[in-house]
Amino acid sequence: MNIDDITVKTTDRPDPSPAVIRRLPRYYRYLCELIARKQTRISSSELAKIMNVTASQIRQDLNCFGGFGQQGYGYNVNYLFAKISDILGVSAGFKAAIIGAGDLGRALVHLSMFEKRGVDIVALFDTDNEAEGKDCAGVPIYSIEKLEEFCGENKVDIAVIACPKPYVKDIAARCVKLGIKGLWNYMGVELDYTDDEIIVENIHLGDSLMILNCRVCRNGLEQKGEVGEKTDN
């Protein structure tokens, strides 16, 4: 018997930590790849090797939600993918509105990631009155002045904030007042709500780029043997 294939069953499962939640999309992506390769089963040790984590980490993560493994068998790939998809809300039917129809907002509309992850973009909002009545990739564009009216008549679960920085906090406040529970903020302005029902994801693309820059720089210095050397100020 492979100990990697044993999943501990417990009724006293711990609440998943933010770190566990942030790893779930990785499970989703790798399981997608396994399904595409028509692989039907996998052990925790095999999955760990693919994901570059430990088998123990995988078992701990999945046990937060029930385990999903079978002793002596491992994981059924399709079943595990379906369960991870449910946990991630892929089939929840979420509706999203993008606030800001500039370059970023329009680029986001064209991304297939929303549809693949079960999120339907239902509207774009902008301050440009000339854009009202037009569409972007089939998504209608409305004046920002009609945000309240639209949300009163249509279900909107997620607001994707892509408006200029000075307006981010005001737009977020309007969305929260309208009952929108998820804010996906791309604008580098930190949003923080103490209300547990308001879920915020602050996306800092610039931070990610600078981390990459830093690591490339340090890698170059390491190759030259310059890391840790003292320099004169």
Coordinates of N, CA and C in Angstrom, one line a residue:
M1 N 0.8 -1.2 0.0 CA 0.0 0.0 0.0 C 0.9 1.2 0.0
N2 N 0.6 2.2 -0.8 CA 1.3 3.4 -0.9 C 0.7 4.5 0.1
I3 N 1.5 4.9 1.0 CA 1.0 5.8 2.0 C 0.5 7.1 1.4
D4 N 1.1 7.4 0.2 CA 0.7 8.7 -0.4 C -0.7 8.6 -0.9
D5 N -1.3 7.4 -1.0 CA -2.6 7.3 -1.5 C -3.7 7.3 -0.4
I6 N -3.2 7.4 0.8 CA -4.2 7.3 1.9 C -4.7 8.7 2.3
T7 N -5.9 8.9 2.3 CA -6.5 10.2 2.7 C -7.2 10.0 4.0
V8 N -6.8 10.8 5.0 CA -7.4 10.7 6.3 C -8.8 11.3 6.3
K9 N -9.8 10.6 6.7 CA -11.2 11.1 6.8 C -11.4 11.6 8.2
T10 N -12.0 12.8 8.3 CA -12.3 13.4 9.6 C -13.5 14.3 9.5
T11 N -14.3 14.3 10.6 CA -15.4 15.2 10.6 C -15.0 16.6 11.2
D12 N -13.9 16.6 11.8 CA -13.4 17.9 12.4 C -12.4 18.5 11.5
R13 N -12.8 18.8 10.2 CA -11.8 19.4 9.3 C -11.6 20.9 9.6
P14 N -10.3 21.3 9.5 CA -10.0 22.7 9.8 C -10.6 23.6 8.7
D15 N -10.9 24.8 9.0 CA -11.2 25.8 7.9 C -10.0 26.0 7.0
P16 N -10.2 26.1 5.7 CA -9.1 26.3 4.9 C -8.5 27.7 5.1
S17 N -7.2 27.7 5.1 CA -6.5 29.0 5.3 C -6.5 29.7 4.0
P18 N -6.2 31.0 4.0 CA -6.0 31.8 2.7 C -5.0 31.2 1.8
A19 N -3.9 30.6 2.4 CA -2.9 30.0 1.6 C -3.4 28.7 0.9
V20 N -4.3 28.0 1.5 CA -4.9 26.8 0.9 C -5.8 27.2 -0.3
I21 N -6.6 28.2 0.0 CA -7.5 28.8 -1.1 C -6.7 29.2 -2.3
R22 N -5.6 29.9 -2.0 CA -4.8 30.4 -3.1 C -4.1 29.3 -3.9
R23 N -3.9 28.1 -3.3 CA -3.4 27.0 -4.1 C -4.4 26.3 -4.9
L24 N -5.7 26.4 -4.6 CA -6.7 25.7 -5.3 C -6.7 25.9 -6.8
P25 N -6.5 27.2 -7.3 CA -6.5 27.3 -8.8 C -5.4 26.6 -9.4
R26 N -4.3 26.3 -8.7 CA -3.2 25.5 -9.3 C -3.7 24.0 -9.5
Y27 N -4.4 23.5 -8.5 CA -5.0 22.2 -8.6 C -5.9 22.1 -9.9
Y28 N -6.7 23.2 -10.0 CA -7.6 23.3 -11.1 C -6.9 23.2 -12.4
R29 N -5.8 24.0 -12.6 CA -5.1 24.1 -13.8 C -4.4 22.7 -14.1
Y30 N -3.7 22.1 -13.1 CA -3.0 20.9 -13.4 C -3.9 19.7 -13.7
L31 N -5.1 19.7 -13.0 CA -6.1 18.7 -13.2 C -6.6 18.8 -14.7
C32 N -6.8 20.1 -15.1 CA -7.2 20.3 -16.5 C -6.3 19.7 -17.5
E33 N -5.0 19.8 -17.2 CA -4.0 19.3 -18.1 C -4.0 17.7 -18.1
L34 N -4.2 17.2 -16.9 CA -4.3 15.7 -16.8 C -5.5 15.2 -17.5
I35 N -6.6 15.9 -17.5 CA -7.8 15.5 -18.2 C -7.6 15.5 -19.7
A36 N -6.9 16.6 -20.1 CA -6.6 16.7 -21.5 C -5.7 15.6 -22.0
R37 N -4.9 15.0 -21.1 CA -4.1 13.9 -21.5 C -4.8 12.6 -21.3
K38 N -6.0 12.7 -20.9 CA -6.9 11.5 -20.6 C -6.4 10.6 -19.5
Q39 N -5.7 11.2 -18.5 CA -5.3 10.5 -17.3 C -6.5 10.4 -16.4
T40 N -6.8 9.2 -15.9 CA -8.0 9.0 -15.1 C -7.7 9.0 -13.6
R41 N -6.5 8.6 -13.2 CA -6.2 8.6 -11.7 C -4.8 9.0 -11.5
I42 N -4.5 9.5 -10.2 CA -3.2 10.0 -9.9 C -3.1 9.9 -8.4
S43 N -1.9 9.6 -7.9 CA -1.6 9.5 -6.5 C -1.2 10.9 -6.0
S44 N -1.2 11.1 -4.7 CA -0.8 12.4 -4.2 C 0.7 12.7 -4.5
S45 N 1.5 11.6 -4.5 CA 3.0 11.8 -4.7 C 3.2 12.1 -6.2
E46 N 2.4 11.6 -7.1 CA 2.5 11.9 -8.5 C 2.1 13.4 -8.8
L47 N 1.0 13.7 -8.1 CA 0.5 15.1 -8.3 C 1.5 16.1 -7.7
A48 N 2.1 15.7 -6.5 CA 3.0 16.6 -5.9 C 4.2 16.9 -6.8
K49 N 4.7 15.8 -7.5 CA 5.8 16.0 -8.4 C 5.5 17.0 -9.5
I50 N 4.3 16.9 -10.0 CA 3.9 17.8 -11.1 C 3.8 19.2 -10.6
M51 N 3.2 19.4 -9.4 CA 3.0 20.7 -8.9 C 4.1 21.3 -8.1
N52 N 5.2 20.5 -7.9 CA 6.4 21.0 -7.2 C 6.0 21.4 -5.8
V53 N 5.2 20.5 -5.1 CA 4.9 20.7 -3.7 C 5.1 19.3 -3.1
T54 N 4.9 19.2 -1.8 CA 5.0 17.8 -1.2 C 3.6 17.1 -1.2
A55 N 3.7 15.8 -1.1 CA 2.5 15.0 -1.1 C 1.7 15.3 0.2
S56 N 2.5 15.5 1.2 CA 1.8 15.8 2.5 C 1.0 17.1 2.4
Q57 N 1.6 18.1 1.7 CA 0.9 19.4 1.5 C -0.4 19.1 0.7
I58 N -0.4 18.3 -0.3 CA -1.6 18.0 -1.1 C -2.7 17.4 -0.2
R59 N -2.3 16.4 0.6 CA -3.2 15.7 1.4 C -3.8 16.6 2.4
Q60 N -3.0 17.5 3.0 CA -3.5 18.4 4.0 C -4.5 19.4 3.4
D61 N -4.1 19.9 2.2 CA -5.0 20.9 1.5 C -6.4 20.2 1.2
L62 N -6.3 19.1 0.6 CA -7.6 18.4 0.2 C -8.4 17.9 1.4
N63 N -7.8 17.6 2.4 CA -8.5 17.2 3.6 C -9.3 18.3 4.2
C64 N -9.0 19.5 3.9 CA -9.7 20.7 4.4 C -11.2 20.6 3.8
F65 N -11.3 19.9 2.7 CA -12.6 19.9 2.0 C -13.2 18.5 1.9
G66 N -12.6 17.6 2.5 CA -13.1 16.2 2.6 C -12.2 15.1 2.1
G67 N -11.1 15.5 1.5 CA -10.1 14.5 1.1 C -10.2 14.1 -0.4
F68 N -11.3 13.4 -0.8 CA -11.6 13.0 -2.2 C -10.7 11.9 -2.6
G69 N -9.8 11.3 -1.8 CA -9.0 10.2 -2.3 C -9.5 8.9 -1.8
Q70 N -9.0 7.8 -2.4 CA -9.4 6.5 -2.1 C -8.2 5.7 -1.7
Q71 N -8.3 5.0 -0.6 CA -7.1 4.2 -0.1 C -6.7 3.2 -1.2
G72 N -5.4 3.2 -1.5 CA -4.9 2.2 -2.5 C -5.2 2.6 -3.9
Y73 N -5.9 3.7 -4.1 CA -6.2 4.1 -5.5 C -5.6 5.5 -5.8
G74 N -5.7 6.4 -4.8 CA -5.3 7.8 -5.1 C -6.5 8.6 -5.4
Y75 N -6.4 9.4 -6.4 CA -7.5 10.4 -6.8 C -8.0 10.1 -8.2
N76 N -9.3 10.0 -8.3 CA -9.9 10.0 -9.6 C -9.8 11.4 -10.1
V77 N -9.1 11.6 -11.2 CA -8.8 12.9 -11.8 C -10.1 13.7 -12.1
N78 N -11.0 13.1 -12.8 CA -12.3 13.8 -13.2 C -13.1 14.2 -12.0
Y79 N -13.2 13.3 -11.0 CA -13.9 13.5 -9.8 C -13.3 14.7 -9.0
L80 N -12.0 14.6 -8.8 CA -11.3 15.6 -8.1 C -11.4 17.0 -8.8
F81 N -11.3 17.0 -10.1 CA -11.5 18.2 -10.9 C -12.9 18.8 -10.6
A82 N -13.9 18.0 -10.7 CA -15.3 18.4 -10.5 C -15.4 19.0 -9.1
K83 N -14.8 18.4 -8.1 CA -14.9 18.9 -6.7 C -14.2 20.2 -6.5
I84 N -13.0 20.3 -7.1 CA -12.2 21.6 -7.0 C -13.0 22.7 -7.7
S85 N -13.6 22.3 -8.9 CA -14.4 23.3 -9.6 C -15.5 23.8 -8.8
D86 N -16.2 22.9 -8.1 CA -17.3 23.4 -7.2 C -16.8 24.3 -6.1
I87 N -15.7 23.9 -5.5 CA -15.2 24.7 -4.4 C -14.8 26.1 -4.9
L88 N -14.3 26.2 -6.1 CA -13.9 27.5 -6.7 C -15.0 28.2 -7.4
G89 N -16.2 27.7 -7.3 CA -17.4 28.4 -7.8 C -17.5 28.4 -9.3
V90 N -16.9 27.5 -10.0 CA -16.9 27.5 -11.5 C -18.3 27.4 -12.0
S91 N -19.1 26.6 -11.3 CA -20.5 26.4 -11.8 C -21.5 27.2 -11.0
A92 N -21.1 28.2 -10.3 CA -22.0 29.0 -9.5 C -22.8 30.0 -10.3
G93 N -22.4 30.3 -11.5 CA -23.1 31.2 -12.4 C -22.9 32.7 -12.0
F94 N -21.7 33.0 -11.6 CA -21.4 34.4 -11.2 C -21.5 35.4 -12.4
K95 N -22.0 36.6 -12.2 CA -22.1 37.6 -13.2 C -21.2 38.7 -12.8
A96 N -20.4 39.3 -13.7 CA -19.5 40.3 -13.5 C -19.7 41.5 -14.3
A97 N -19.4 42.7 -13.8 CA -19.4 44.0 -14.5 C -18.0 44.6 -14.4
I98 N -17.5 45.1 -15.5 CA -16.2 45.7 -15.5 C -16.4 47.2 -15.5
I99 N -15.8 47.9 -14.5 CA -15.9 49.3 -14.3 C -14.7 50.0 -14.9
G100 N -14.9 50.6 -16.1 CA -13.8 51.2 -16.8 C -13.6 50.5 -18.2
A101 N -14.0 51.2 -19.2 CA -13.9 50.7 -20.6 C -12.7 51.2 -21.4
G102 N -11.6 51.5 -20.6 CA -10.4 51.9 -21.3 C -9.6 50.7 -21.8
D103 N -8.3 50.9 -22.1 CA -7.5 49.8 -22.6 C -7.6 48.6 -21.8
L104 N -7.4 48.7 -20.5 CA -7.4 47.6 -19.6 C -8.8 46.9 -19.6
G105 N -9.8 47.6 -19.4 CA -11.1 47.1 -19.3 C -11.5 46.3 -20.6
R106 N -11.2 46.9 -21.7 CA -11.5 46.2 -23.0 C -10.6 45.0 -23.2
A107 N -9.4 45.1 -22.7 CA -8.5 43.9 -22.9 C -9.1 42.7 -22.0
L108 N -9.6 43.0 -20.8 CA -10.1 42.0 -19.9 C -11.3 41.3 -20.6
V109 N -12.2 42.1 -21.2 CA -13.4 41.6 -21.8 C -13.0 40.5 -22.9
H110 N -11.9 40.7 -23.5 CA -11.5 39.7 -24.6 C -10.9 38.4 -24.1
L111 N -10.6 38.4 -22.8 CA -9.9 37.2 -22.2 C -10.9 36.1 -22.0
S112 N -10.5 34.9 -22.4 CA -11.4 33.7 -22.3 C -11.4 33.2 -20.9
M113 N -10.6 33.7 -20.0 CA -10.5 33.1 -18.7 C -11.8 33.3 -17.9
F114 N -12.6 34.3 -18.2 CA -13.9 34.5 -17.5 C -14.8 33.3 -17.8
E115 N -15.0 33.1 -19.1 CA -15.9 32.1 -19.5 C -15.5 30.7 -19.0
K116 N -14.1 30.4 -19.1 CA -13.6 29.1 -18.7 C -13.8 28.9 -17.2
R117 N -13.9 29.9 -16.5 CA -14.0 29.8 -15.0 C -15.4 30.1 -14.5
G118 N -16.4 30.1 -15.5 CA -17.8 30.2 -15.1 C -18.2 31.6 -14.7
V119 N -17.5 32.7 -15.1 CA -17.9 34.0 -14.9 C -18.4 34.7 -16.2
D120 N -19.6 35.2 -16.1 CA -20.2 35.9 -17.3 C -20.1 37.4 -17.2
I121 N -19.4 38.0 -18.1 CA -19.3 39.5 -18.1 C -20.6 40.0 -18.7
V122 N -21.4 40.8 -17.9 CA -22.7 41.2 -18.4 C -22.7 42.7 -18.8
A123 N -21.7 43.5 -18.4 CA -21.7 44.9 -18.7 C -20.3 45.5 -18.5
L124 N -20.1 46.6 -19.3 CA -18.9 47.5 -19.1 C -19.5 48.8 -18.8
F125 N -18.8 49.5 -17.8 CA -19.3 50.9 -17.5 C -18.1 51.9 -17.7
D126 N -18.5 53.1 -18.1 CA -17.4 54.1 -18.4 C -18.0 55.5 -18.3
T127 N -17.1 56.4 -18.1 CA -17.5 57.8 -18.0 C -17.6 58.5 -19.4
D128 N -17.1 57.8 -20.4 CA -17.2 58.3 -21.8 C -18.6 58.1 -22.3
N129 N -19.3 59.2 -22.4 CA -20.7 59.1 -22.8 C -20.8 58.7 -24.3
E130 N -19.8 58.9 -25.1 CA -19.8 58.5 -26.5 C -19.7 57.0 -26.6
A131 N -19.2 56.3 -25.6 CA -19.1 54.9 -25.7 C -20.4 54.2 -25.4
E132 N -21.3 54.9 -24.7 CA -22.6 54.3 -24.3 C -23.4 53.9 -25.5
G133 N -23.9 52.7 -25.4 CA -24.7 52.1 -26.5 C -23.9 51.3 -27.4
K134 N -22.6 51.3 -27.3 CA -21.7 50.5 -28.1 C -21.5 49.2 -27.3
D135 N -20.6 48.4 -27.9 CA -20.3 47.1 -27.2 C -18.8 46.8 -27.4
C136 N -18.3 45.9 -26.6 CA -16.9 45.4 -26.7 C -17.0 43.9 -26.7
A137 N -16.6 43.3 -27.7 CA -16.7 41.8 -27.8 C -18.1 41.3 -27.4
G138 N -19.1 42.0 -27.8 CA -20.5 41.6 -27.5 C -21.0 42.0 -26.2
V139 N -20.2 42.7 -25.3 CA -20.6 43.1 -24.0 C -21.0 44.6 -24.1
P140 N -22.2 44.9 -23.7 CA -22.7 46.3 -23.9 C -22.0 47.3 -22.9
I141 N -21.8 48.5 -23.4 CA -21.2 49.5 -22.6 C -22.2 50.5 -22.1
Y142 N -22.2 50.8 -20.8 CA -23.1 51.8 -20.2 C -22.4 52.9 -19.6
S143 N -23.1 54.0 -19.5 CA -22.6 55.2 -18.7 C -22.5 54.8 -17.2
I144 N -21.4 55.2 -16.6 CA -21.2 54.9 -15.1 C -22.4 55.4 -14.3
E145 N -23.1 56.4 -14.9 CA -24.3 57.0 -14.2 C -25.4 56.0 -14.1
K146 N -25.4 55.0 -14.9 CA -26.4 54.0 -14.9 C -26.1 52.7 -14.1
L147 N -25.0 52.8 -13.3 CA -24.6 51.6 -12.6 C -25.6 51.2 -11.6
E148 N -26.2 52.1 -10.8 CA -27.2 51.7 -9.9 C -28.5 51.2 -10.5
E149 N -28.9 51.8 -11.6 CA -30.0 51.3 -12.3 C -29.8 49.9 -12.9
F150 N -28.7 49.7 -13.5 CA -28.4 48.4 -14.0 C -28.4 47.3 -13.0
C151 N -27.7 47.6 -11.9 CA -27.5 46.6 -10.8 C -28.9 46.3 -10.1
G152 N -29.8 47.3 -10.1 CA -31.1 47.1 -9.6 C -31.9 46.2 -10.4
E153 N -31.6 46.1 -11.7 CA -32.4 45.3 -12.6 C -31.7 44.0 -13.0
N154 N -30.4 43.8 -12.7 CA -29.7 42.7 -13.1 C -28.8 42.2 -12.0
K155 N -28.6 40.9 -12.0 CA -27.7 40.3 -11.0 C -26.2 40.6 -11.3
V156 N -25.5 41.2 -10.4 CA -24.1 41.4 -10.5 C -23.4 40.9 -9.2
D157 N -22.6 39.9 -9.3 CA -21.9 39.4 -8.2 C -20.5 39.9 -8.0
I158 N -19.8 40.3 -9.1 CA -18.4 40.7 -9.1 C -18.3 42.0 -9.8
A159 N -17.5 42.9 -9.3 CA -17.2 44.2 -10.0 C -15.7 44.1 -10.2
V160 N -15.3 44.2 -11.5 CA -13.9 44.2 -11.9 C -13.5 45.7 -12.1
I161 N -12.7 46.2 -11.2 CA -12.4 47.6 -11.2 C -11.2 47.9 -12.0
A162 N -11.4 48.6 -13.1 CA -10.4 49.0 -14.1 C -10.5 50.5 -14.4
C163 N -11.0 51.2 -13.5 CA -11.2 52.7 -13.7 C -9.9 53.4 -13.3
P164 N -9.7 54.7 -13.6 CA -8.6 55.5 -13.1 C -8.5 55.5 -11.6
K165 N -7.2 55.5 -11.1 CA -7.0 55.4 -9.7 C -7.8 56.3 -8.8
P166 N -7.9 57.6 -9.2 CA -8.6 58.5 -8.3 C -10.1 58.1 -8.0
Y167 N -10.6 57.3 -8.8 CA -12.1 56.9 -8.7 C -12.3 55.5 -8.0
V168 N -11.2 54.8 -7.8 CA -11.3 53.4 -7.3 C -12.1 53.3 -6.0
K169 N -11.8 54.0 -5.0 CA -12.5 53.9 -3.7 C -13.9 54.3 -3.8
D170 N -14.2 55.3 -4.5 CA -15.6 55.7 -4.7 C -16.4 54.7 -5.4
I171 N -15.8 54.2 -6.5 CA -16.5 53.1 -7.3 C -16.7 51.9 -6.4
A172 N -15.7 51.5 -5.7 CA -15.8 50.3 -4.8 C -17.0 50.5 -3.8
A173 N -17.0 51.7 -3.2 CA -18.1 52.0 -2.2 C -19.5 51.9 -2.9
R174 N -19.6 52.4 -4.1 CA -20.9 52.3 -4.8 C -21.3 50.9 -5.0
C175 N -20.3 50.1 -5.4 CA -20.6 48.7 -5.7 C -21.0 47.9 -4.5
V176 N -20.3 48.2 -3.4 CA -20.7 47.5 -2.1 C -22.1 47.9 -1.7
K177 N -22.4 49.2 -1.8 CA -23.7 49.7 -1.5 C -24.8 49.0 -2.3
L178 N -24.4 48.6 -3.5 CA -25.4 48.0 -4.4 C -25.5 46.5 -4.1
G179 N -24.8 46.0 -3.2 CA -24.9 44.6 -2.8 C -23.9 43.7 -3.5
I180 N -23.0 44.2 -4.3 CA -21.9 43.4 -5.0 C -21.0 42.9 -3.9
K181 N -20.7 41.6 -3.9 CA -20.0 41.0 -2.8 C -18.5 40.8 -3.2
G182 N -18.1 40.8 -4.5 CA -16.8 40.5 -4.9 C -16.2 41.7 -5.7
L183 N -15.0 42.2 -5.2 CA -14.3 43.2 -5.9 C -13.0 42.7 -6.4
W184 N -12.8 42.8 -7.7 CA -11.5 42.4 -8.3 C -10.8 43.7 -8.8
N185 N -9.9 44.1 -8.0 CA -9.3 45.5 -8.2 C -8.0 45.4 -8.9
Y186 N -7.9 46.0 -10.1 CA -6.7 45.9 -10.9 C -5.8 47.2 -10.8
M187 N -6.3 48.2 -10.0 CA -5.7 49.5 -10.2 C -4.6 49.9 -9.2
G188 N -4.1 49.0 -8.4 CA -3.0 49.3 -7.6 C -3.3 50.2 -6.4
V189 N -4.6 50.4 -6.1 CA -5.1 51.1 -4.9 C -5.6 50.1 -4.0
E190 N -5.0 50.0 -2.8 CA -5.4 48.9 -1.9 C -6.8 49.2 -1.3
L191 N -7.7 48.2 -1.5 CA -9.0 48.2 -1.0 C -9.1 47.2 0.2
D192 N -9.7 47.6 1.3 CA -9.7 46.8 2.5 C -11.1 47.0 3.1
Y193 N -11.9 45.9 3.2 CA -13.2 46.0 3.9 C -13.2 45.1 5.1
T194 N -13.7 45.6 6.2 CA -13.7 44.8 7.4 C -14.9 43.8 7.4
D195 N -15.9 44.1 6.6 CA -17.1 43.3 6.4 C -16.7 42.0 5.8
D196 N -16.9 40.9 6.5 CA -16.5 39.6 6.0 C -17.2 39.2 4.7
E197 N -18.4 39.8 4.5 CA -19.1 39.4 3.3 C -18.6 40.1 2.0
I198 N -17.7 41.1 2.2 CA -17.1 41.7 1.0 C -15.8 41.1 0.8
I199 N -15.6 40.5 -0.4 CA -14.4 39.8 -0.7 C -13.6 40.6 -1.7
V200 N -12.4 41.0 -1.4 CA -11.6 41.8 -2.3 C -10.3 41.1 -2.7
E201 N -10.0 41.2 -4.0 CA -8.7 40.7 -4.5 C -8.1 41.9 -5.1
N202 N -7.0 42.4 -4.5 CA -6.2 43.5 -5.1 C -5.1 42.9 -5.9
I203 N -5.2 43.2 -7.2 CA -4.2 42.7 -8.2 C -3.2 43.8 -8.5
H204 N -1.9 43.5 -8.2 CA -0.8 44.5 -8.4 C 0.1 43.9 -9.5
L205 N -0.2 44.2 -10.7 CA 0.6 43.7 -11.8 C 2.0 44.3 -11.8
G206 N 2.1 45.6 -11.4 CA 3.4 46.2 -11.3 C 4.3 45.5 -10.3
D207 N 3.7 45.1 -9.1 CA 4.5 44.4 -8.1 C 5.0 43.1 -8.7
S208 N 4.2 42.4 -9.4 CA 4.6 41.1 -9.9 C 5.8 41.3 -10.9
L209 N 5.7 42.4 -11.7 CA 6.8 42.7 -12.7 C 8.0 43.0 -12.0
M210 N 7.9 43.8 -10.9 CA 9.2 44.2 -10.2 C 9.8 43.1 -9.4
I211 N 9.0 42.1 -9.0 CA 9.5 40.9 -8.3 C 10.3 40.1 -9.4
L212 N 9.7 40.0 -10.6 CA 10.4 39.3 -11.7 C 11.7 40.1 -12.0
N213 N 11.7 41.4 -12.1 CA 12.9 42.2 -12.4 C 14.0 41.9 -11.3
C214 N 13.5 41.9 -10.0 CA 14.5 41.7 -8.9 C 15.1 40.4 -9.0
R215 N 14.3 39.3 -9.3 CA 14.9 38.0 -9.4 C 15.8 37.8 -10.5
V216 N 15.5 38.5 -11.7 CA 16.4 38.4 -12.9 C 17.7 39.1 -12.5
C217 N 17.6 40.3 -11.9 CA 18.8 41.0 -11.5 C 19.7 40.2 -10.6
R218 N 19.1 39.6 -9.5 CA 19.8 38.8 -8.6 C 20.4 37.6 -9.2
N219 N 19.7 37.0 -10.1 CA 20.2 35.8 -10.8 C 21.5 36.2 -11.6
G220 N 21.4 37.4 -12.3 CA 22.6 37.8 -13.0 C 23.8 38.1 -12.1
L221 N 23.5 38.7 -10.9 CA 24.6 39.0 -10.0 C 25.2 37.8 -9.4
E222 N 24.3 36.8 -9.2 CA 24.8 35.5 -8.6 C 25.7 34.8 -9.6
Q223 N 25.4 34.9 -10.9 CA 26.2 34.3 -11.9 C 27.6 35.0 -12.0
K224 N 27.6 36.3 -11.7 CA 28.8 37.0 -11.8 C 29.6 37.0 -10.4
G225 N 28.9 36.4 -9.4 CA 29.5 36.3 -8.1 C 29.5 37.6 -7.3
E226 N 28.6 38.5 -7.6 CA 28.6 39.8 -7.0 C 27.6 39.9 -5.9
V227 N 26.7 38.9 -5.7 CA 25.7 39.0 -4.6 C 26.4 39.0 -3.3
G228 N 26.1 39.9 -2.4 CA 26.6 40.0 -1.1 C 27.9 40.8 -1.0
E229 N 28.4 41.2 -2.1 CA 29.6 42.0 -2.1 C 29.3 43.5 -1.6
K230 N 30.2 44.0 -0.8 CA 30.0 45.3 -0.3 C 30.4 46.4 -1.3
T231 N 29.6 47.4 -1.4 CA 29.9 48.5 -2.3 C 30.1 49.8 -1.5
D232 N 30.9 50.7 -2.0 CA 31.1 52.0 -1.3 C 30.0 52.9 -1.6
N233 N 29.5 53.6 -0.6 CA 28.4 54.6 -0.7 C 29.0 55.9 -1.1

